[in-house]
């Protein structure tokens, strides 16, 4: 589907009019490597938005309650908690560093007042509990108010401590550490619909964990060849089905997706379904395999479809049809003629993620030059938008962008050669219920909302 | 078969101004581009990040690309041992693969052909600059990317044989492309054996696992990627106390 993002979107219908809401992060031109955002995830209600960065930190934003005096303005997201999730480590056996970069964050469904999330780097997954404390006990028997121990012989009476209100404090504490189960780099974690187990996937293996048990995990997929010289394919992403707790999918660097059913056998090396689109022989090149490598796979909220992202396109698959996708959306087809340069500067290996809207009616993914693309599955329209400081006036509408592929460049269009390949949007997230999106542009987090009619 | 290369509009040399015009008319030949892609890929496989484990997905994809090129070249019959027409030496600090893809054809005619690979002159580069087909082969602006004018290429081009390249690799590394993973992975494999023993066991199992590992005669974790850099080799040796 060619880009049809010119002009403004007409009001009404399913067309969304995206407006700038907020941007988080430093404005400096010099971006510290540690501040680069590496994952973005809304929780199940959408009230919390978590980001992880290359420095191993997690920042959680919370949506403020809507302001009654301004009913048309949605709640803003403000910092709720910041903590250091992972630290850099050194593997002495291999003489290699283990990066502290947070590869993925996944929230657990909320079961009590506290919030839980899983965060992972290349090797270790951690379960974090984020809880609020707004009361403090006063009147201890054995301690003074400043914490010093009282002399036991001076205590002549007993009293019951009283709870007094205090300033809200949000604490994050690691509750479980799931370590030493992955030889290769973890690329995905996914919480199961049973809310008791989750999977973690690295380049060659997928493990199943119970959230309560940290010293044991079950290996459910292993594609490591006996002879590593024969290795030609790796696992790139994995996810549990949103409703069927026995079903999960994993994607590969060869552009295939395998759906597995854990009921069929303990080791799911044999897939139940195999999704692969036959290659178009007319567009074959030495880069065909690389650009077919799937960087992200996501089930729709309904569980009927799944979406895969490869280098140039996003595909929607019906789980009942393995032979080809039901939809293919071109993200930046104009890059096809630049693949050689993109191979040279390694951009061809960039792993873009993708996400569904809450109703599954739209999908979104990132591109270069801080552009991101949205495809409406009902109207078949797509739009290219940009996350930039220039378009960051409050509630300003985002103007659709267009890339000029050749010939005369129109006003407001940008030519392919002018694109900034260092400004890549790899991570985006869509609020589970409303039209609010979070877009990570290097070290800045942009939040956009649909204009309330 | 080959994606069109992008002509980089660099204003670095005066040559570019002239070359740019000719380059607009004639693309580098398919065979030349393929060779350059091969060279670039091999260099990419060698240049791994030393401190952090290399990205396995990226390595696999590059290795698959190399294999694909090799297979095609083997089918073409373009893998031959050719006496290098060493009229001089190209500057070593340029990755000629980049040059050939991104500069014009006209410039390439003016360049010196590549030196012999095994001359030991390039301790830091795995491969010498990619070979340059003769001027005759290049003066064919009509040769499009999509047709391989094999007769002209075979006559004009001199390309390293697969053996020569791998011999070079062996001097620096310890094996062919296929063995790159074996080398990189030797430590993985041993650690893997330890870990698979550990999965399903309690903390007390760690001790036996580590003992099993230390008793195995595993070579130090010297991935093929590292052996280019003499200092790092030295550092690794110190670390493993060989």
Short mmCIF file of C-alpha atoms in Angstrom, two decimals, chain A residues 90-99 122-123 180-185 203-205 207 215-219 222 224-236 253-254 282-290 293 336-346 348-349 351 417, chain B residues 1-6 8-9 30 34 37 40-42 44 49-62 64-69 72 97-98 101-102 146 178-182 185 187-189 191-192 195-196 198-203 206 210 213 221 226 236 239-240:
data_model
loop_
_atom_site.label_atom_id
_atom_site.label_comp_id
_atom_site.label_asym_id
_atom_site.label_seq_id
_atom_site.Cartn_x
_atom_site.Cartn_y
_atom_site.Cartn_z
CA UNK A 90 31.39 -9.01 33.63
CA UNK A 91 31.33 -12.63 32.57
CA UNK A 92 34.68 -13.89 33.75
CA UNK A 93 34.44 -17.20 31.93
CA UNK A 94 34.09 -15.58 28.55
CA UNK A 95 35.90 -12.34 29.32
CA UNK A 96 32.96 -10.36 28.05
CA UNK A 97 30.80 -7.63 29.43
CA UNK A 98 27.11 -8.21 29.95
CA UNK A 99 25.25 -5.06 29.01
CA UNK A 122 20.65 -9.94 27.82
CA UNK A 123 20.96 -12.55 30.54
CA UNK A 180 21.62 -18.27 34.64
CA UNK A 181 19.18 -19.81 32.23
CA UNK A 182 20.25 -18.20 28.99
CA UNK A 183 23.50 -18.78 27.17
CA UNK A 184 22.55 -16.39 24.41
CA UNK A 185 21.03 -12.92 24.45
CA UNK A 203 18.69 -16.44 20.04
CA UNK A 204 18.42 -20.21 20.18
CA UNK A 205 16.20 -21.22 23.09
CA UNK A 207 12.42 -21.12 28.48
CA UNK A 215 16.00 -21.69 40.41
CA UNK A 216 14.34 -23.71 37.72
CA UNK A 217 13.02 -23.13 34.24
CA UNK A 218 11.79 -25.47 31.54
CA UNK A 219 13.28 -25.37 28.10
CA UNK A 222 15.75 -25.37 21.37
CA UNK A 224 20.63 -24.93 18.58
CA UNK A 225 22.25 -27.32 16.10
CA UNK A 226 24.54 -30.00 17.45
CA UNK A 227 27.25 -28.54 15.32
CA UNK A 228 27.26 -24.78 15.66
CA UNK A 229 28.88 -24.51 12.27
CA UNK A 230 25.53 -25.48 10.83
CA UNK A 231 23.74 -22.55 12.44
CA UNK A 232 21.79 -20.59 9.87
CA UNK A 233 18.71 -19.39 11.73
CA UNK A 234 18.03 -17.74 15.10
CA UNK A 235 14.98 -16.88 17.15
CA UNK A 236 14.18 -13.19 16.98
CA UNK A 253 15.74 -14.55 11.18
CA UNK A 254 14.55 -16.34 8.05
CA UNK A 282 11.43 -10.95 -9.04
CA UNK A 283 12.71 -9.00 -6.06
CA UNK A 284 15.36 -11.44 -4.99
CA UNK A 285 18.73 -10.00 -4.03
CA UNK A 286 21.58 -10.84 -1.73
CA UNK A 287 19.76 -8.85 0.92
CA UNK A 288 16.48 -10.74 0.63
CA UNK A 289 17.08 -12.91 3.62
CA UNK A 290 18.29 -10.10 5.82
CA UNK A 293 14.24 -11.37 9.15
CA UNK A 336 14.77 -0.94 -1.06
CA UNK A 337 17.14 0.69 -3.49
CA UNK A 338 19.44 1.73 -0.63
CA UNK A 339 19.88 -1.68 0.92
CA UNK A 340 23.54 -1.86 0.07
CA UNK A 341 24.34 1.34 1.95
CA UNK A 342 22.10 0.29 4.81
CA UNK A 343 23.98 -2.99 4.96
CA UNK A 344 27.26 -1.17 5.05
CA UNK A 345 26.30 1.10 7.93
CA UNK A 346 24.51 -1.75 9.73
CA UNK A 348 19.75 -3.05 7.87
CA UNK A 349 20.05 -4.91 11.16
CA UNK A 351 15.12 -4.16 14.95
CA UNK A 417 18.93 11.05 0.81
CA UNK B 1 19.83 -9.57 -8.43
CA UNK B 2 21.77 -6.85 -6.74
CA UNK B 3 20.24 -3.80 -5.20
CA UNK B 4 21.45 -0.64 -6.78
CA UNK B 5 24.26 0.93 -4.89
CA UNK B 6 23.97 4.45 -3.66
CA UNK B 8 27.68 8.86 -2.19
CA UNK B 9 27.95 12.51 -3.07
CA UNK B 30 27.41 -6.99 -11.14
CA UNK B 34 29.14 -8.99 -5.70
CA UNK B 37 29.67 -7.24 -0.99
CA UNK B 40 32.44 -6.14 3.10
CA UNK B 41 30.63 -9.09 4.66
CA UNK B 42 33.82 -10.87 5.58
CA UNK B 44 31.94 -7.30 9.11
CA UNK B 49 32.76 -5.78 19.34
CA UNK B 50 35.45 -7.02 21.58
CA UNK B 51 34.04 -6.15 24.95
CA UNK B 52 30.50 -7.32 24.48
CA UNK B 53 29.38 -10.54 22.91
CA UNK B 54 28.67 -10.07 19.21
CA UNK B 55 25.07 -10.02 18.11
CA UNK B 56 24.43 -13.59 17.02
CA UNK B 57 21.52 -12.73 14.74
CA UNK B 58 23.60 -10.21 12.83
CA UNK B 59 26.50 -12.65 12.51
CA UNK B 60 24.23 -15.39 11.23
CA UNK B 61 22.64 -13.13 8.65
CA UNK B 62 26.00 -11.90 7.40
CA UNK B 64 24.35 -16.57 5.28
CA UNK B 65 24.92 -13.72 2.86
CA UNK B 66 28.53 -14.76 2.42
CA UNK B 67 27.49 -18.35 1.78
CA UNK B 68 24.97 -17.20 -0.77
CA UNK B 69 27.57 -15.22 -2.65
CA UNK B 72 26.59 -18.24 -6.71
CA UNK B 97 34.42 -2.44 -0.98
CA UNK B 98 32.99 0.86 0.09
CA UNK B 101 30.10 0.49 -4.34
CA UNK B 102 29.91 4.12 -3.67
CA UNK B 146 20.59 -7.50 -13.65
CA UNK B 178 31.85 -22.05 8.55
CA UNK B 179 34.25 -22.37 11.38
CA UNK B 180 33.76 -18.83 12.53
CA UNK B 181 30.86 -19.95 14.58
CA UNK B 182 32.67 -22.96 15.88
CA UNK B 185 31.09 -20.70 20.11
CA UNK B 187 33.29 -21.18 24.97
CA UNK B 188 29.53 -20.95 24.49
CA UNK B 189 29.35 -24.67 23.98
CA UNK B 191 29.27 -23.01 29.14
CA UNK B 192 26.19 -24.42 27.52
CA UNK B 195 24.16 -24.66 32.00
CA UNK B 196 22.10 -27.49 30.60
CA UNK B 198 22.30 -26.68 35.78
CA UNK B 199 18.83 -26.19 34.43
CA UNK B 200 16.50 -28.12 36.67
CA UNK B 201 18.99 -28.39 39.47
CA UNK B 202 19.21 -26.46 42.67
CA UNK B 203 21.97 -24.14 43.74
CA UNK B 206 26.45 -25.36 40.49
CA UNK B 210 31.70 -25.76 37.29
CA UNK B 213 33.69 -27.24 33.03
CA UNK B 221 37.61 -18.03 24.70
CA UNK B 226 39.63 -11.17 18.15
CA UNK B 236 43.37 -12.67 26.56
CA UNK B 239 43.72 -13.40 31.44
CA UNK B 240 43.67 -17.13 30.86
#
